[in-house]
PDB file of C-alpha atoms in Angstrom:
ATOM      1  CA  MET A   1     -27.374  39.512  37.256  1.00 80.00           C
ATOM      2  CA  LEU A   2     -28.260  37.681  33.575  1.00 91.00           C
ATOM      3  CA  THR A   3     -25.769  35.466  32.192  1.00 95.00           C
ATOM      4  CA  GLU A   4     -27.292  32.968  29.120  1.00 97.00           C
ATOM      5  CA  ILE A   5     -25.639  30.792  26.270  1.00 98.00           C
ATOM      6  CA  THR A   6     -26.627  28.971  23.349  1.00 98.00           C
ATOM      7  CA  ILE A   7     -26.392  24.895  23.775  1.00 98.00           C
ATOM      8  CA  ARG A   8     -26.778  22.473  20.442  1.00 98.00           C
ATOM      9  CA  ARG A   9     -29.600  20.238  22.241  1.00 98.00           C
ATOM     10  CA  PRO A  10     -33.807  20.458  22.293  1.00 97.00           C
ATOM     11  CA  CYS A  11     -34.824  22.438  24.704  1.00 97.00           C
ATOM     12  CA  GLY A  12     -36.351  19.609  26.958  1.00 97.00           C
ATOM     13  CA  LYS A  13     -32.805  17.962  27.061  1.00 97.00           C
ATOM     14  CA  VAL A  14     -31.682  21.015  28.270  1.00 98.00           C
ATOM     15  CA  SER A  15     -34.111  21.713  31.190  1.00 98.00           C
ATOM     16  CA  GLU A  16     -34.244  18.485  32.007  1.00 98.00           C
ATOM     17  CA  TYR A  17     -30.621  17.579  33.070  1.00 98.00           C
ATOM     18  CA  ALA A  18     -30.547  21.816  34.440  1.00 98.00           C
ATOM     19  CA  ALA A  19     -33.970  21.135  36.328  1.00 98.00           C
ATOM     20  CA  ASN A  20     -32.383  17.989  38.052  1.00 98.00           C
ATOM     21  CA  PRO A  21     -30.447  19.068  41.416  1.00 98.00           C
ATOM     22  CA  ASP A  22     -29.106  15.848  41.350  1.00 98.00           C
ATOM     23  CA  ARG A  23     -27.076  16.848  38.110  1.00 98.00           C
ATOM     24  CA  ALA A  24     -26.043  20.751  40.103  1.00 97.00           C
ATOM     25  CA  PRO A  25     -22.382  19.195  41.026  1.00 97.00           C
ATOM     26  CA  GLU A  26     -21.938  18.258  37.364  1.00 98.00           C
ATOM     27  CA  TRP A  27     -21.890  21.384  36.030  1.00 97.00           C
ATOM     28  CA  TYR A  28     -22.104  23.985  38.993  1.00 95.00           C
ATOM     29  CA  GLU A  29     -18.167  24.465  39.706  1.00 91.00           C
ATOM     30  CA  ASN A  30     -18.963  25.579  43.200  1.00 91.00           C
ATOM     31  CA  ILE A  31     -21.840  23.077  44.287  1.00 95.00           C
ATOM     32  CA  LYS A  32     -20.333  20.083  46.294  1.00 96.00           C
ATOM     33  CA  GLU A  33     -23.584  17.946  47.092  1.00 97.00           C
ATOM     34  CA  ALA A  34     -26.715  18.318  46.738  1.00 97.00           C
ATOM     35  CA  GLU A  35     -29.522  16.440  48.957  1.00 98.00           C
ATOM     36  CA  TRP A  36     -33.542  16.380  48.659  1.00 98.00           C
ATOM     37  CA  ARG A  37     -35.035  18.018  51.679  1.00 97.00           C
ATOM     38  CA  THR A  38     -38.813  16.428  50.539  1.00 98.00           C
ATOM     39  CA  PRO A  39     -39.393  13.609  48.296  1.00 98.00           C
ATOM     40  CA  LYS A  40     -39.156  14.126  44.330  1.00 97.00           C
ATOM     41  CA  PRO A  41     -40.051  15.002  41.830  1.00 97.00           C
ATOM     42  CA  LEU A  42     -39.470  18.289  41.519  1.00 98.00           C
ATOM     43  CA  GLN A  43     -42.272  20.281  41.672  1.00 98.00           C
ATOM     44  CA  VAL A  44     -43.147  23.327  43.731  1.00 98.00           C
ATOM     45  CA  GLY A  45     -42.633  23.745  47.439  1.00 98.00           C
ATOM     46  CA  SER A  46     -39.507  21.161  46.998  1.00 98.00           C
ATOM     47  CA  LEU A  47     -36.836  21.646  49.135  1.00 97.00           C
ATOM     48  CA  ILE A  48     -33.070  20.999  48.367  1.00 97.00           C
ATOM     49  CA  ALA A  49     -29.903  21.685  50.405  1.00 95.00           C
ATOM     50  CA  PHE A  50     -27.035  22.640  48.774  1.00 94.00           C
ATOM     51  CA  LYS A  51     -23.319  22.998  49.784  1.00 94.00           C
ATOM     52  CA  ALA A  52     -20.923  24.818  48.016  1.00 89.00           C
ATOM     53  CA  ARG A  53     -17.819  26.811  48.188  1.00 84.00           C
ATOM     54  CA  PHE A  54     -17.732  30.434  46.978  1.00 74.00           C
ATOM     55  CA  LEU A  55     -14.719  32.845  47.553  1.00 69.00           C
ATOM     56  CA  GLY A  56     -13.179  30.175  49.822  1.00 78.00           C
ATOM     57  CA  ARG A  57     -16.015  29.610  52.820  1.00 80.00           C
ATOM     58  CA  GLU A  58     -18.056  27.594  52.397  1.00 86.00           C
ATOM     59  CA  LEU A  59     -22.306  27.551  52.322  1.00 85.00           C
ATOM     60  CA  ALA A  60     -24.695  25.564  53.307  1.00 89.00           C
ATOM     61  CA  TYR A  61     -28.832  26.893  51.797  1.00 90.00           C
ATOM     62  CA  VAL A  62     -32.094  25.375  51.143  1.00 93.00           C
ATOM     63  CA  TYR A  63     -33.633  26.495  48.189  1.00 95.00           C
ATOM     64  CA  GLU A  64     -37.385  25.870  47.815  1.00 97.00           C
ATOM     65  CA  ILE A  65     -38.445  25.780  44.567  1.00 98.00           C
ATOM     66  CA  ALA A  66     -41.114  28.758  43.910  1.00 98.00           C
ATOM     67  CA  GLU A  67     -41.693  28.296  40.243  1.00 98.00           C
ATOM     68  CA  TYR A  68     -41.937  25.276  38.180  1.00 98.00           C
ATOM     69  CA  ASP A  69     -43.087  24.946  34.274  1.00 98.00           C
ATOM     70  CA  PRO A  70     -40.556  22.062  33.149  1.00 97.00           C
ATOM     71  CA  GLY A  71     -39.089  23.070  29.837  1.00 97.00           C
ATOM     72  CA  ARG A  72     -39.627  26.489  30.599  1.00 98.00           C
ATOM     73  CA  LEU A  73     -38.891  28.302  34.015  1.00 98.00           C
ATOM     74  CA  LEU A  74     -37.451  26.894  37.145  1.00 98.00           C
ATOM     75  CA  VAL A  75     -37.394  29.323  39.954  1.00 98.00           C
ATOM     76  CA  MET A  76     -35.956  29.032  43.370  1.00 97.00           C
ATOM     77  CA  ARG A  77     -35.326  30.901  46.878  1.00 96.00           C
ATOM     78  CA  THR A  78     -33.233  30.371  49.673  1.00 91.00           C
ATOM     79  CA  ALA A  79     -35.458  29.054  52.665  1.00 68.00           C
ATOM     80  CA  ASP A  80     -32.294  29.194  54.664  1.00 67.00           C
ATOM     81  CA  GLY A  81     -28.663  30.203  54.380  1.00 61.00           C
ATOM     82  CA  PRO A  82     -26.135  33.048  54.532  1.00 61.00           C
ATOM     83  CA  PHE A  83     -28.212  36.040  52.835  1.00 70.00           C
ATOM     84  CA  PRO A  84     -31.274  35.473  50.889  1.00 82.00           C
ATOM     85  CA  MET A  85     -30.986  34.596  47.087  1.00 87.00           C
ATOM     86  CA  GLU A  86     -33.338  33.846  44.224  1.00 93.00           C
ATOM     87  CA  THR A  87     -32.259  31.366  40.721  1.00 95.00           C
ATOM     88  CA  THR A  88     -33.906  31.702  38.300  1.00 97.00           C
ATOM     89  CA  TYR A  89     -33.458  29.717  35.203  1.00 98.00           C
ATOM     90  CA  THR A  90     -35.121  30.132  31.106  1.00 98.00           C
ATOM     91  CA  TRP A  91     -35.078  27.784  28.649  1.00 98.00           C
ATOM     92  CA  GLU A  92     -36.364  28.964  24.935  1.00 98.00           C
ATOM     93  CA  PRO A  93     -35.909  26.849  21.852  1.00 97.00           C
ATOM     94  CA  ILE A  94     -33.945  28.566  19.286  1.00 96.00           C
ATOM     95  CA  GLU A  95     -33.945  26.220  16.443  1.00 88.00           C
ATOM     96  CA  GLU A  96     -35.201  22.475  16.338  1.00 88.00           C
ATOM     97  CA  ASN A  97     -31.726  21.422  17.939  1.00 96.00           C
ATOM     98  CA  ALA A  98     -31.248  24.656  20.084  1.00 98.00           C
ATOM     99  CA  THR A  99     -31.801  26.115  23.188  1.00 98.00           C
ATOM    100  CA  ARG A 100     -31.111  29.595  25.173  1.00 98.00           C
ATOM    101  CA  MET A 101     -30.568  29.382  28.446  1.00 98.00           C
ATOM    102  CA  THR A 102     -30.727  31.612  30.972  1.00 98.00           C
ATOM    103  CA  LEU A 103     -29.444  31.553  34.494  1.00 97.00           C
ATOM    104  CA  ARG A 104     -29.925  34.658  36.581  1.00 94.00           C
ATOM    105  CA  ASN A 105     -28.823  34.963  40.381  1.00 88.00           C
ATOM    106  CA  ARG A 106     -30.670  37.678  42.992  1.00 86.00           C
ATOM    107  CA  GLY A 107     -29.222  38.267  46.010  1.00 75.00           C
ATOM    108  CA  ARG A 108     -29.988  40.962  49.122  1.00 63.00           C
ATOM    109  CA  PRO A 109     -26.320  40.595  51.053  1.00 57.00           C
ATOM    110  CA  SER A 110     -27.329  42.401  54.273  1.00 52.00           C
ATOM    111  CA  GLY A 111     -24.554  43.577  57.241  1.00 49.00           C
ATOM    112  CA  PHE A 112     -20.762  42.434  56.649  1.00 43.00           C
ATOM    113  CA  SER A 113     -21.782  41.081  53.622  1.00 54.00           C
ATOM    114  CA  ALA A 114     -22.962  44.176  52.193  1.00 51.00           C
ATOM    115  CA  VAL A 115     -19.548  46.033  51.349  1.00 49.00           C
ATOM    116  CA  PHE A 116     -18.504  43.958  49.504  1.00 54.00           C
ATOM    117  CA  ALA A 117     -21.592  43.294  46.675  1.00 55.00           C
ATOM    118  CA  PRO A 118     -20.061  44.928  43.768  1.00 54.00           C
ATOM    119  CA  PHE A 119     -16.882  42.673  43.929  1.00 54.00           C
ATOM    120  CA  MET A 120     -19.656  38.946  44.990  1.00 62.00           C
ATOM    121  CA  ALA A 121     -21.385  40.675  41.787  1.00 67.00           C
ATOM    122  CA  LEU A 122     -18.637  40.386  39.919  1.00 68.00           C
ATOM    123  CA  MET A 123     -17.330  37.149  41.048  1.00 71.00           C
ATOM    124  CA  MET A 124     -20.989  35.515  40.277  1.00 76.00           C
ATOM    125  CA  ARG A 125     -21.078  36.462  37.237  1.00 82.00           C
ATOM    126  CA  ARG A 126     -18.123  34.736  36.259  1.00 88.00           C
ATOM    127  CA  ALA A 127     -18.908  32.184  38.123  1.00 89.00           C
ATOM    128  CA  ASN A 128     -22.179  31.659  36.340  1.00 92.00           C
ATOM    129  CA  ASN A 129     -20.923  32.136  33.043  1.00 95.00           C
ATOM    130  CA  LYS A 130     -18.421  29.144  33.786  1.00 96.00           C
ATOM    131  CA  ASP A 131     -21.283  27.080  34.926  1.00 96.00           C
ATOM    132  CA  LEU A 132     -23.540  28.158  31.473  1.00 97.00           C
ATOM    133  CA  ARG A 133     -20.252  26.780  29.436  1.00 97.00           C
ATOM    134  CA  ARG A 134     -19.897  23.692  31.313  1.00 98.00           C
ATOM    135  CA  ILE A 135     -23.646  22.676  30.885  1.00 98.00           C
ATOM    136  CA  LYS A 136     -23.316  23.633  27.251  1.00 98.00           C
ATOM    137  CA  GLN A 137     -19.737  21.048  27.315  1.00 98.00           C
ATOM    138  CA  ILE A 138     -21.704  18.417  29.175  1.00 98.00           C
ATOM    139  CA  LEU A 139     -24.762  18.669  26.763  1.00 98.00           C
ATOM    140  CA  GLU A 140     -23.118  18.799  23.279  1.00 98.00           C
ATOM    141  CA  ARG A 141     -20.644  15.955  24.251  1.00 94.00           C
TER     142      ARG A 141
END
């Protein structure tokens, strides 16, 4: 599922903020905490533990940075957690002072969770749109 937004800030500013795990609780409604498991700075192989609340449940999972091209692309995959998940951010300058940011989540629920996959996809899309509106609001202040 892919969501996107245009943020009226330079691409470097948007990507620097969005790619910083320490900032995630500020703009992701469901993320309550981010903890580095490997030393900073962010790079391929970095591990970040997140605590979140989604659909009334507490979730804890660790993302591993799979790809990172600062200012352009960030791909994270769960190293553990309730089900395999991949999150991808892209940033593209569309004007001198505007950036198109995309957010894509892909997951493969299994077992009991698979029954609720369509509902979860709808709720994730809503959450992603809300999160992108929030980061836009923060960065355009």
